[in-house]
Short mmCIF file of C-alpha atoms in Angstrom, two decimals:
data_model
loop_
_atom_site.label_atom_id
_atom_site.label_comp_id
_atom_site.label_asym_id
_atom_site.label_seq_id
_atom_site.Cartn_x
_atom_site.Cartn_y
_atom_site.Cartn_z
CA MET A 1 139.65 77.22 67.24
CA PRO A 2 142.09 77.95 70.13
CA PHE A 3 143.19 75.53 72.82
CA ARG A 4 141.19 75.62 76.05
CA ARG A 5 142.58 77.82 78.81
CA SER A 6 145.08 75.74 80.77
CA SER A 7 148.59 75.57 82.16
CA GLY A 8 151.32 73.01 82.61
CA ILE A 9 154.90 72.21 83.53
CA LEU A 10 157.91 71.70 81.28
CA LEU A 11 160.00 68.79 82.54
CA HIS A 12 161.83 66.31 80.35
CA PRO A 13 161.60 62.71 81.66
CA THR A 14 165.40 62.52 82.02
CA SER A 15 165.04 65.23 84.70
CA LEU A 16 162.79 63.13 86.92
CA PRO A 17 164.35 61.79 90.14
CA GLY A 18 165.22 58.14 90.59
CA GLY A 19 167.89 55.70 91.70
CA PHE A 20 169.36 54.60 88.36
CA GLY A 21 171.26 57.66 87.22
CA ILE A 22 168.62 59.26 84.99
CA GLY A 23 164.93 60.06 85.09
CA ASP A 24 162.81 57.37 83.46
CA LEU A 25 159.28 56.08 82.89
CA GLY A 26 158.98 54.33 86.22
CA PRO A 27 157.41 55.32 89.55
CA SER A 28 158.77 58.88 89.55
CA ALA A 29 156.96 59.61 86.29
CA PHE A 30 153.65 58.55 87.81
CA GLU A 31 154.35 60.55 90.96
CA PHE A 32 154.95 63.59 88.78
CA ILE A 33 151.67 63.01 86.94
CA ASP A 34 149.89 62.89 90.31
CA LEU A 35 151.55 66.18 91.26
CA LEU A 36 150.42 67.77 87.99
CA ALA A 37 146.85 66.70 88.70
CA SER A 38 146.91 67.91 92.32
CA ALA A 39 148.25 71.29 91.17
CA GLY A 40 145.45 71.70 88.63
CA GLN A 41 147.78 71.38 85.64
CA ARG A 42 146.49 70.06 82.34
CA LEU A 43 149.73 69.85 80.36
CA TRP A 44 153.04 68.04 80.69
CA GLN A 45 155.53 69.36 78.14
CA VAL A 46 158.53 67.20 77.25
CA LEU A 47 161.50 67.59 74.92
CA PRO A 48 162.04 65.23 71.95
CA LEU A 49 161.85 61.60 73.07
CA GLY A 50 164.30 60.06 70.62
CA PRO A 51 167.58 58.20 71.26
CA THR A 52 170.13 60.93 71.90
CA GLY A 53 173.39 61.14 70.02
CA TYR A 54 175.92 63.99 69.79
CA GLY A 55 176.21 65.94 73.04
CA ASP A 56 173.38 63.88 74.59
CA SER A 57 171.01 66.38 73.00
CA PRO A 58 167.37 65.41 72.43
CA TYR A 59 167.60 67.61 69.34
CA GLN A 60 170.35 65.41 67.84
CA CYS A 61 168.87 61.92 67.78
CA PHE A 62 169.82 58.71 66.01
CA SER A 63 166.25 58.41 64.70
CA ALA A 64 163.30 60.61 63.83
CA PHE A 65 160.92 57.85 64.97
CA ALA A 66 162.52 55.76 67.73
CA GLY A 67 162.29 56.27 71.48
CA ASN A 68 165.16 56.75 73.90
CA PRO A 69 166.09 53.44 75.60
CA LEU A 70 167.67 55.39 78.48
CA LEU A 71 164.11 56.24 79.56
CA ILE A 72 163.18 52.59 80.08
CA SER A 73 162.35 52.03 83.74
CA LEU A 74 164.61 49.44 85.33
CA GLU A 75 162.08 49.06 88.18
CA ARG A 76 159.53 47.84 85.65
CA LEU A 77 162.05 45.40 84.15
CA ILE A 78 162.74 44.02 87.63
CA GLU A 79 158.99 43.60 88.19
CA ASP A 80 158.71 41.78 84.86
CA GLY A 81 161.56 39.40 85.75
CA LEU A 82 163.87 40.75 83.04
CA LEU A 83 166.46 42.13 85.48
CA THR A 84 167.56 41.51 89.04
CA GLU A 85 167.84 44.21 91.68
CA SER A 86 171.61 43.72 91.98
CA GLU A 87 172.11 44.03 88.22
CA ALA A 88 170.16 47.29 88.10
CA ARG A 89 171.96 48.82 91.08
CA ASN A 90 175.56 47.78 90.48
CA GLN A 91 176.90 51.30 90.04
CA ASP A 92 177.60 53.76 92.84
CA VAL A 93 177.29 56.75 90.47
CA PHE A 94 173.50 56.45 90.66
CA GLN A 95 173.12 58.13 94.03
CA GLY A 96 171.30 61.21 92.70
CA GLY A 97 172.30 64.53 91.23
CA ASN A 98 172.76 65.44 87.59
CA VAL A 99 172.82 62.84 84.83
CA ASP A 100 176.22 61.33 84.08
CA PHE A 101 175.40 60.30 80.51
CA PRO A 102 178.55 58.24 79.78
CA ALA A 103 178.05 56.20 82.97
CA VAL A 104 174.33 55.68 82.33
CA ILE A 105 174.90 54.67 78.71
CA ALA A 106 177.62 52.17 79.65
CA HIS A 107 175.42 50.71 82.39
CA ARG A 108 172.44 50.22 80.09
CA ARG A 109 174.52 48.71 77.30
CA ALA A 110 175.72 46.08 79.74
CA LEU A 111 172.13 45.32 80.82
CA TRP A 112 170.31 45.01 77.49
CA PRO A 113 171.81 41.62 76.46
CA ARG A 114 170.65 40.14 79.77
CA VAL A 115 167.19 41.59 79.25
CA LEU A 116 167.07 40.07 75.76
CA ASP A 117 168.20 36.64 77.04
CA ARG A 118 165.51 36.57 79.72
CA PHE A 119 162.84 37.86 77.37
CA GLU A 120 163.64 35.16 74.82
CA ALA A 121 163.88 32.41 77.45
CA GLY A 122 161.06 33.32 79.79
CA GLY A 123 158.92 36.03 78.22
CA GLY A 124 155.27 35.09 78.37
CA ARG A 125 153.39 34.40 75.18
CA PRO A 126 151.28 37.61 75.41
CA ALA A 127 154.44 39.76 75.66
CA ARG A 128 156.11 37.91 72.79
CA ASP A 129 153.00 38.29 70.66
CA ARG A 130 152.88 42.02 71.42
CA PHE A 131 156.57 42.26 70.49
CA ASP A 132 155.99 40.52 67.17
CA ARG A 133 153.06 42.81 66.39
CA PHE A 134 155.14 45.85 67.36
CA CYS A 135 157.93 44.81 64.99
CA GLY A 136 155.47 44.35 62.16
CA THR A 137 153.56 47.58 62.78
CA HIS A 138 156.71 49.72 62.95
CA ALA A 139 158.81 47.90 60.36
CA GLY A 140 158.84 50.99 58.12
CA TRP A 141 161.33 52.70 60.43
CA LEU A 142 162.27 50.02 62.97
CA ASP A 143 164.13 47.71 60.57
CA ASP A 144 166.40 50.49 59.33
CA PHE A 145 166.94 51.87 62.84
CA ALA A 146 167.84 48.53 64.41
CA LEU A 147 170.29 47.73 61.60
CA PHE A 148 171.78 51.23 61.80
CA MET A 149 172.37 50.92 65.55
CA ALA A 150 173.76 47.39 65.26
CA VAL A 151 176.25 48.43 62.58
CA LYS A 152 177.13 51.54 64.57
CA ASP A 153 177.88 49.34 67.59
CA ALA A 154 180.11 47.12 65.45
CA GLN A 155 181.89 50.16 64.01
CA GLY A 156 182.83 51.59 67.40
CA GLN A 157 180.07 54.22 67.33
CA ALA A 158 181.60 55.92 64.27
CA ALA A 159 179.37 58.13 62.15
CA TRP A 160 177.86 56.25 59.23
CA THR A 161 179.94 58.18 56.68
CA ALA A 162 183.04 56.55 58.28
CA TRP A 163 181.71 52.99 57.96
CA GLU A 164 182.88 50.52 55.38
CA PRO A 165 181.81 52.05 52.05
CA ASP A 166 179.39 49.32 50.96
CA ILE A 167 177.22 49.46 54.09
CA ALA A 168 177.56 53.24 54.31
CA GLN A 169 176.11 53.38 50.80
CA ARG A 170 173.48 50.74 51.67
CA ASP A 171 174.56 48.34 48.96
CA PRO A 172 171.87 45.58 49.02
CA SER A 173 174.43 42.79 49.43
CA ALA A 174 176.04 44.67 52.34
CA VAL A 175 172.66 45.22 53.98
CA ALA A 176 171.92 41.49 53.70
CA ARG A 177 175.35 40.52 55.02
CA TRP A 178 175.21 42.89 58.01
CA SER A 179 171.62 41.90 58.77
CA ALA A 180 172.71 38.28 59.09
CA ARG A 181 175.91 39.10 60.96
CA CYS A 182 174.13 41.34 63.50
CA ALA A 183 170.86 39.41 63.83
CA ARG A 184 171.04 39.23 67.64
CA GLU A 185 172.03 42.89 68.04
CA ILE A 186 169.22 43.93 65.69
CA ARG A 187 166.72 42.01 67.78
CA LEU A 188 168.12 43.64 70.93
CA HIS A 189 167.55 47.15 69.53
CA LYS A 190 164.04 46.18 68.46
CA LEU A 191 163.32 44.85 71.94
CA THR A 192 164.45 48.06 73.68
CA GLN A 193 162.18 50.00 71.36
CA PHE A 194 159.28 47.71 72.24
CA LEU A 195 159.97 48.20 75.95
CA PHE A 196 160.15 51.99 75.58
CA PHE A 197 156.88 52.19 73.65
CA GLU A 198 155.05 49.89 76.08
CA GLN A 199 156.21 51.88 79.09
CA TRP A 200 155.46 55.20 77.43
CA GLN A 201 151.90 54.13 76.66
CA ARG A 202 151.36 53.35 80.35
CA VAL A 203 152.54 56.89 81.17
CA ARG A 204 150.22 58.34 78.57
CA GLU A 205 147.26 56.33 79.86
CA ALA A 206 147.94 57.65 83.37
CA CYS A 207 147.91 61.20 81.99
CA ARG A 208 144.64 60.60 80.16
CA ALA A 209 143.04 59.19 83.31
CA ARG A 210 143.82 62.53 85.00
CA SER A 211 142.80 64.72 82.02
CA ILE A 212 146.41 65.73 81.40
CA GLU A 213 147.69 66.20 77.86
CA ILE A 214 151.30 65.64 76.84
CA MET A 215 152.93 68.23 74.60
CA GLY A 216 155.77 66.72 72.62
CA ASP A 217 158.49 68.43 70.65
CA LEU A 218 159.42 67.96 66.99
CA PRO A 219 162.73 69.40 65.78
CA ILE A 220 162.50 70.56 62.18
CA PHE A 221 165.91 69.04 61.37
CA VAL A 222 167.29 65.58 62.07
CA ALA A 223 170.85 64.60 62.97
CA HIS A 224 173.15 63.77 60.08
CA ASP A 225 174.41 60.71 61.97
CA SER A 226 171.00 59.08 62.13
CA ALA A 227 169.08 56.20 60.66
CA ALA A 228 166.75 58.75 59.03
CA VAL A 229 169.53 60.22 56.86
CA TRP A 230 171.41 56.96 56.29
CA ALA A 231 168.26 55.15 55.13
CA ARG A 232 166.77 58.01 53.08
CA ARG A 233 169.74 59.87 51.61
CA GLU A 234 167.69 61.03 48.65
CA LEU A 235 165.66 63.32 50.94
CA PHE A 236 168.68 65.32 52.13
CA ARG A 237 171.25 67.60 50.52
CA LEU A 238 174.35 65.43 50.64
CA ASP A 239 177.39 64.91 48.43
CA SER A 240 178.36 61.59 46.87
CA GLU A 241 180.08 60.50 50.11
CA GLY A 242 177.01 61.31 52.19
CA ARG A 243 178.37 64.52 53.73
CA PRO A 244 176.04 67.56 54.01
CA THR A 245 176.63 70.17 51.33
CA VAL A 246 174.88 72.79 53.47
CA LEU A 247 174.29 72.88 57.22
CA ALA A 248 171.41 74.12 59.34
CA GLY A 249 171.66 76.80 62.01
CA VAL A 250 170.70 80.37 62.76
CA PRO A 251 172.59 83.65 62.27
CA PRO A 252 174.00 85.66 65.20
CA ASP A 253 171.29 86.23 67.81
CA TYR A 254 170.52 86.76 71.50
CA PHE A 255 172.29 83.52 72.41
CA SER A 256 175.46 83.72 70.29
CA ALA A 257 177.48 86.41 68.53
CA THR A 258 178.57 83.90 65.85
CA GLY A 259 175.16 82.30 65.42
CA GLN A 260 174.39 78.66 66.06
CA LEU A 261 175.79 76.03 63.71
CA TRP A 262 173.69 72.94 64.41
CA GLY A 263 175.34 70.70 61.83
CA ASN A 264 172.12 69.11 60.55
CA PRO A 265 171.70 68.54 56.81
CA HIS A 266 169.04 70.46 54.94
CA TYR A 267 166.13 68.79 53.17
CA ARG A 268 165.56 68.40 49.46
CA TRP A 269 162.13 69.95 49.64
CA ASP A 270 161.55 69.38 45.91
CA VAL A 271 161.95 65.61 46.34
CA LEU A 272 159.79 65.57 49.47
CA GLY A 273 157.12 67.59 47.69
CA ARG A 274 156.94 65.13 44.81
CA THR A 275 156.12 62.37 47.31
CA GLY A 276 153.32 64.43 48.84
CA TYR A 277 155.55 64.90 51.91
CA ALA A 278 155.02 61.23 52.81
CA TRP A 279 158.07 61.09 55.10
CA TRP A 280 156.87 64.15 57.04
CA ILE A 281 153.36 62.76 57.32
CA ASP A 282 154.78 59.52 58.74
CA ARG A 283 156.86 61.54 61.19
CA PHE A 284 153.94 63.61 62.48
CA GLN A 285 151.68 60.57 62.73
CA ALA A 286 154.32 58.64 64.68
CA LEU A 287 154.74 61.48 67.19
CA LEU A 288 150.99 62.00 67.58
CA ALA A 289 150.71 58.34 68.53
CA LEU A 290 152.79 59.28 71.60
CA VAL A 291 151.59 62.80 72.51
CA ASP A 292 148.52 65.01 72.26
CA ARG A 293 150.06 68.26 71.06
CA VAL A 294 153.31 69.04 69.27
CA ARG A 295 155.60 72.03 69.71
CA ILE A 296 157.32 72.49 66.35
CA ASP A 297 160.86 73.59 67.04
CA HIS A 298 162.21 76.28 64.66
CA PHE A 299 158.90 76.69 62.87
CA ARG A 300 160.29 79.60 60.90
CA GLY A 301 162.45 77.12 58.96
CA PHE A 302 159.39 75.90 57.09
CA GLU A 303 159.03 79.37 55.57
CA ALA A 304 162.78 79.95 55.10
CA SER A 305 165.84 78.43 56.78
CA TRP A 306 169.42 79.57 57.29
CA GLU A 307 171.77 77.58 55.06
CA VAL A 308 175.48 77.57 55.88
CA PRO A 309 178.14 76.05 53.59
CA GLY A 310 179.08 72.55 54.67
CA ASP A 311 182.68 73.53 55.48
CA ALA A 312 181.87 76.72 57.42
CA PRO A 313 183.31 77.00 60.98
CA THR A 314 180.44 79.18 62.27
CA ALA A 315 176.92 80.15 61.24
CA VAL A 316 177.83 83.76 60.40
CA ARG A 317 178.16 83.10 56.65
CA GLY A 318 174.85 81.84 55.32
CA GLU A 319 171.64 82.76 53.54
CA TRP A 320 167.91 82.36 54.01
CA VAL A 321 166.44 79.83 51.58
CA LYS A 322 162.72 79.27 51.09
CA GLY A 323 161.06 76.19 52.56
CA PRO A 324 157.83 74.37 51.68
CA GLY A 325 155.49 76.81 53.44
CA ALA A 326 151.85 75.92 53.80
CA SER A 327 151.93 73.05 51.29
CA LEU A 328 153.57 70.67 53.78
CA PHE A 329 151.10 71.43 56.56
CA GLU A 330 148.13 71.18 54.23
CA ALA A 331 149.33 67.70 53.24
CA VAL A 332 149.73 66.75 56.90
CA GLN A 333 146.32 68.13 57.79
CA SER A 334 144.70 66.17 54.98
CA ALA A 335 146.43 62.96 56.09
CA LEU A 336 145.45 63.50 59.73
CA LYS A 337 141.83 64.22 58.69
CA THR A 338 141.52 67.08 61.17
CA ASP A 339 140.09 70.58 61.08
CA ARG A 340 142.71 71.82 63.53
CA LEU A 341 146.37 70.87 63.64
CA PRO A 342 147.37 70.24 67.29
CA PHE A 343 150.63 72.12 66.82
CA VAL A 344 152.38 75.03 68.53
CA ALA A 345 154.74 77.10 66.40
CA GLU A 346 158.05 78.00 68.04
CA ASN A 347 158.30 81.42 66.41
CA LEU A 348 161.29 82.86 68.25
CA GLY A 349 164.36 84.50 66.77
CA VAL A 350 164.44 86.26 63.40
CA ILE A 351 160.73 86.21 62.58
CA THR A 352 159.60 87.92 59.38
CA PRO A 353 156.10 88.96 58.30
CA GLU A 354 156.11 85.96 55.97
CA VAL A 355 156.69 83.57 58.88
CA GLU A 356 153.89 85.13 60.90
CA ALA A 357 151.58 85.05 57.89
CA LEU A 358 152.22 81.30 57.56
CA ARG A 359 151.52 80.71 61.25
CA VAL A 360 148.30 82.74 61.13
CA ARG A 361 147.17 81.02 57.93
CA LEU A 362 147.58 77.64 59.65
CA GLY A 363 145.85 78.88 62.83
CA LEU A 364 148.77 77.82 65.03
CA PRO A 365 149.50 79.49 68.37
CA GLY A 366 152.92 81.05 68.66
CA MET A 367 155.10 81.44 71.73
CA ALA A 368 155.96 84.28 74.09
CA ILE A 369 158.86 84.24 76.58
CA LEU A 370 158.53 86.49 79.62
CA GLN A 371 162.29 86.75 80.00
CA PHE A 372 162.39 88.46 76.60
CA ALA A 373 159.75 91.05 77.50
CA PHE A 374 161.84 93.73 79.20
CA GLY A 375 164.84 94.39 76.96
CA ASN A 376 165.25 96.94 74.18
CA ASP A 377 164.83 94.48 71.32
CA PRO A 378 162.01 95.60 68.97
CA GLN A 379 160.27 92.25 69.51
CA ALA A 380 160.17 92.74 73.29
CA ARG A 381 156.77 94.41 73.13
CA ASP A 382 155.26 91.21 71.74
CA PHE A 383 156.40 89.33 74.86
CA LYS A 384 154.68 91.69 77.31
CA PRO A 385 151.47 90.16 78.70
CA HIS A 386 149.32 93.20 77.91
CA ASN A 387 150.03 92.63 74.20
CA TYR A 388 149.21 88.91 74.09
CA PRO A 389 146.52 87.44 71.86
CA ARG A 390 144.54 84.49 73.23
CA ASN A 391 145.93 82.02 70.70
CA LEU A 392 149.36 81.87 72.33
CA VAL A 393 151.56 79.73 74.59
CA VAL A 394 153.39 81.84 77.18
CA TYR A 395 156.48 80.60 79.02
CA THR A 396 158.40 82.11 81.90
CA GLY A 397 161.42 80.63 80.07
CA THR A 398 162.24 77.59 77.94
CA HIS A 399 164.85 74.83 78.02
CA ASP A 400 167.18 77.19 76.11
CA ASN A 401 166.87 80.03 78.63
CA ASP A 402 168.55 80.51 81.95
CA THR A 403 166.21 79.87 84.86
CA THR A 404 164.19 82.93 85.85
CA VAL A 405 166.13 83.31 89.12
CA GLY A 406 169.40 82.88 87.21
CA TRP A 407 168.30 85.48 84.67
CA TRP A 408 167.35 87.88 87.46
CA THR A 409 170.42 87.53 89.66
CA GLY A 410 173.31 86.61 87.37
CA GLY A 411 174.98 87.44 84.10
CA ALA A 412 174.41 84.12 82.33
CA GLY A 413 172.88 84.80 78.92
CA HIS A 414 173.67 88.50 79.14
CA SER A 415 177.46 88.56 78.88
CA THR A 416 177.51 90.07 75.40
CA ARG A 417 175.49 93.11 76.51
CA PRO A 418 176.56 96.18 78.48
CA ASP A 419 175.88 96.22 82.21
CA SER A 420 173.74 99.34 81.78
CA GLU A 421 171.47 97.49 79.35
CA ILE A 422 171.01 94.60 81.78
CA LYS A 423 170.32 97.04 84.62
CA ASN A 424 167.65 98.85 82.57
CA GLU A 425 166.06 95.52 81.61
CA ARG A 426 165.76 94.44 85.23
CA GLU A 427 164.42 97.81 86.32
CA HIS A 428 161.77 97.59 83.61
CA ALA A 429 160.80 94.12 84.85
CA ARG A 430 160.66 95.45 88.42
CA ARG A 431 158.24 98.22 87.42
CA TYR A 432 156.12 96.03 85.16
CA LEU A 433 155.69 93.21 87.67
CA GLY A 434 155.48 95.45 90.74
CA LEU A 435 158.40 93.64 92.37
CA ASP A 436 159.19 94.70 95.90
CA GLY A 437 161.32 92.06 97.53
CA ARG A 438 159.04 89.27 96.39
CA GLU A 439 160.16 86.03 94.76
CA VAL A 440 160.79 86.87 91.13
CA HIS A 441 160.00 83.34 89.88
CA TRP A 442 156.53 83.38 91.43
CA GLU A 443 155.87 86.85 90.00
CA PHE A 444 156.78 85.51 86.57
CA ILE A 445 154.50 82.52 87.10
CA ARG A 446 151.68 84.77 88.23
CA ALA A 447 152.11 87.07 85.21
CA ALA A 448 152.07 84.11 82.81
CA LEU A 449 149.01 82.45 84.36
CA ALA A 450 147.15 85.76 84.69
CA SER A 451 147.61 86.62 81.02
CA VAL A 452 144.94 86.09 78.37
CA ALA A 453 147.14 83.53 76.58
CA ASP A 454 145.22 80.27 76.34
CA THR A 455 148.22 78.20 77.45
CA ALA A 456 150.86 78.94 80.09
CA ILE A 457 153.90 76.71 80.67
CA VAL A 458 156.34 76.89 83.58
CA PRO A 459 159.65 74.98 83.61
CA ALA A 460 160.02 72.92 86.79
CA GLN A 461 163.19 74.89 87.62
CA ASP A 462 161.16 78.11 87.76
CA LEU A 463 158.49 76.50 89.89
CA LEU A 464 161.22 75.71 92.40
CA GLY A 465 163.05 79.05 92.10
CA LEU A 466 166.35 77.43 91.14
CA GLY A 467 169.41 79.31 89.94
CA SER A 468 171.62 79.03 86.86
CA ASP A 469 173.13 75.73 87.96
CA ALA A 470 169.75 74.14 87.15
CA ARG A 471 169.77 75.39 83.56
CA MET A 472 168.90 72.65 81.05
CA ASN A 473 170.69 73.93 77.95
CA GLN A 474 172.96 76.77 76.91
CA PRO A 475 172.78 77.19 73.12
CA GLY A 476 176.20 77.21 71.53
CA ALA A 477 177.81 75.18 74.34
CA SER A 478 178.96 71.79 73.05
CA SER A 479 179.00 70.00 76.40
CA GLY A 480 177.48 70.07 79.88
CA ASN A 481 173.88 70.42 78.72
CA TRP A 482 170.75 68.35 79.37
CA ARG A 483 172.09 66.96 82.67
CA TRP A 484 169.90 68.65 85.29
CA ARG A 485 167.35 66.62 87.21
CA LEU A 486 165.27 66.71 90.34
CA VAL A 487 166.19 65.02 93.58
CA PRO A 488 163.52 62.98 95.38
CA GLY A 489 161.06 65.14 97.29
CA GLN A 490 162.19 68.41 95.70
CA LEU A 491 158.73 69.12 94.29
CA THR A 492 156.86 69.36 97.58
CA PRO A 493 153.13 69.32 98.41
CA ASP A 494 153.46 72.98 99.49
CA THR A 495 154.74 73.95 96.03
CA SER A 496 151.93 71.96 94.44
CA ARG A 497 149.31 73.70 96.60
CA LYS A 498 150.70 77.14 95.83
CA LEU A 499 150.61 76.42 92.10
CA ALA A 500 147.08 75.03 92.43
CA VAL A 501 145.85 78.24 94.11
CA THR A 502 147.49 80.43 91.45
CA THR A 503 146.09 78.24 88.67
CA GLU A 504 142.58 78.37 90.08
CA THR A 505 142.79 82.14 90.68
CA TYR A 506 143.35 82.73 86.98
CA ASP A 507 140.76 80.21 85.72
CA ARG A 508 143.18 77.67 84.28
CA VAL A 509 141.81 74.62 86.12
#
């Protein structure tokens, strides 16, 4: 059974406007939800919500279960008496513009101990009871995560493989010793998780009240430097020192001539299978407690994934190795007790008939990217709207693409191809869309919403017609990503009305 016909906007919460250096779950989130509703949108798509690690990437998180404390609204903490206005606003770098992650992280680390002190001293009994229940309910991942983060703090943020050997290896006596030594820091990390989850649930309730669903994002792989790998080493392909023996990535593709070497460890699918995929079931259930649908990043890796030797400098030298296939999803579906998995398969890149057969067998919609529709790649025909099936999610572009205006006017993302090829691609797009001096981003939006695809998603940057400087991520670049965000008032009522008219015209309200 396909999803109902609808549309939505892709905007990660860190990209919301606000006065504290980064988008968060405070007033700007609720203003954005109101805008979605007024524009007739029924979906808000976000990137992974976990605590970001290497490169500030939401796809390299310190936990597969935890939330990102940087998203905690300081306005809400001020309202709750856990912070003062002067404490929250003591940095001049928070005047707007892109996220300065080092400054934001340093600011929040200085605030959390004060929040903990006030919560312990003056937190009302209902809040303390909710906190105790939260710690008990989530103990399965929260205890390991809080200890991991506390030890990481004490070890100068070093990766866990560089810690003192006994705690790196989780020797029981070392775990007990560090748990006692870092008791306050452990409680602090548990409290920030409690605050994130409470604030997120308020956001989700506001979405539900306006008939808006949230589409989350689940990366297939987890970061090596994470509580997930440190606490469950037996589930990953590591050597005796805890280092990955093989790394995840993809071979050379549209984005990179040397492929993408992500650095994540691969799973021991045989061990996971013998447990009935319990860890994966827990992971899906935890995410579905926060969102309504899930985009599964790199879905093709469940059929076969690119394995690169652990010492390789690039992803060029690797091989495709079979994954768990349908057996994992059948176990998840049985645990969720559902006839239809609320998942979207990110089926971009090197997609084989076997991958498509798995997606079709599971009944999952795939993805189409309009920016990929006009080149000479053999897969381009599948991205043209006249070839879409209904069970599909169409995007003008994703977080990994340039913005549509940037794609149309610049060379970003096309530098490895001849100028003549780029010229032919744009001329094809001009003919297909009937462009004649009109705004290319709105023509892309119109084409996506007019298509038969059940779901259409537009990044906020495309809604605003922004150029390449608003790009969220450039695959293969190790720095400078994930920083873009809105400024207050940038999403105007006029833009909302124009989107509402287009949405209603193509029966997506």
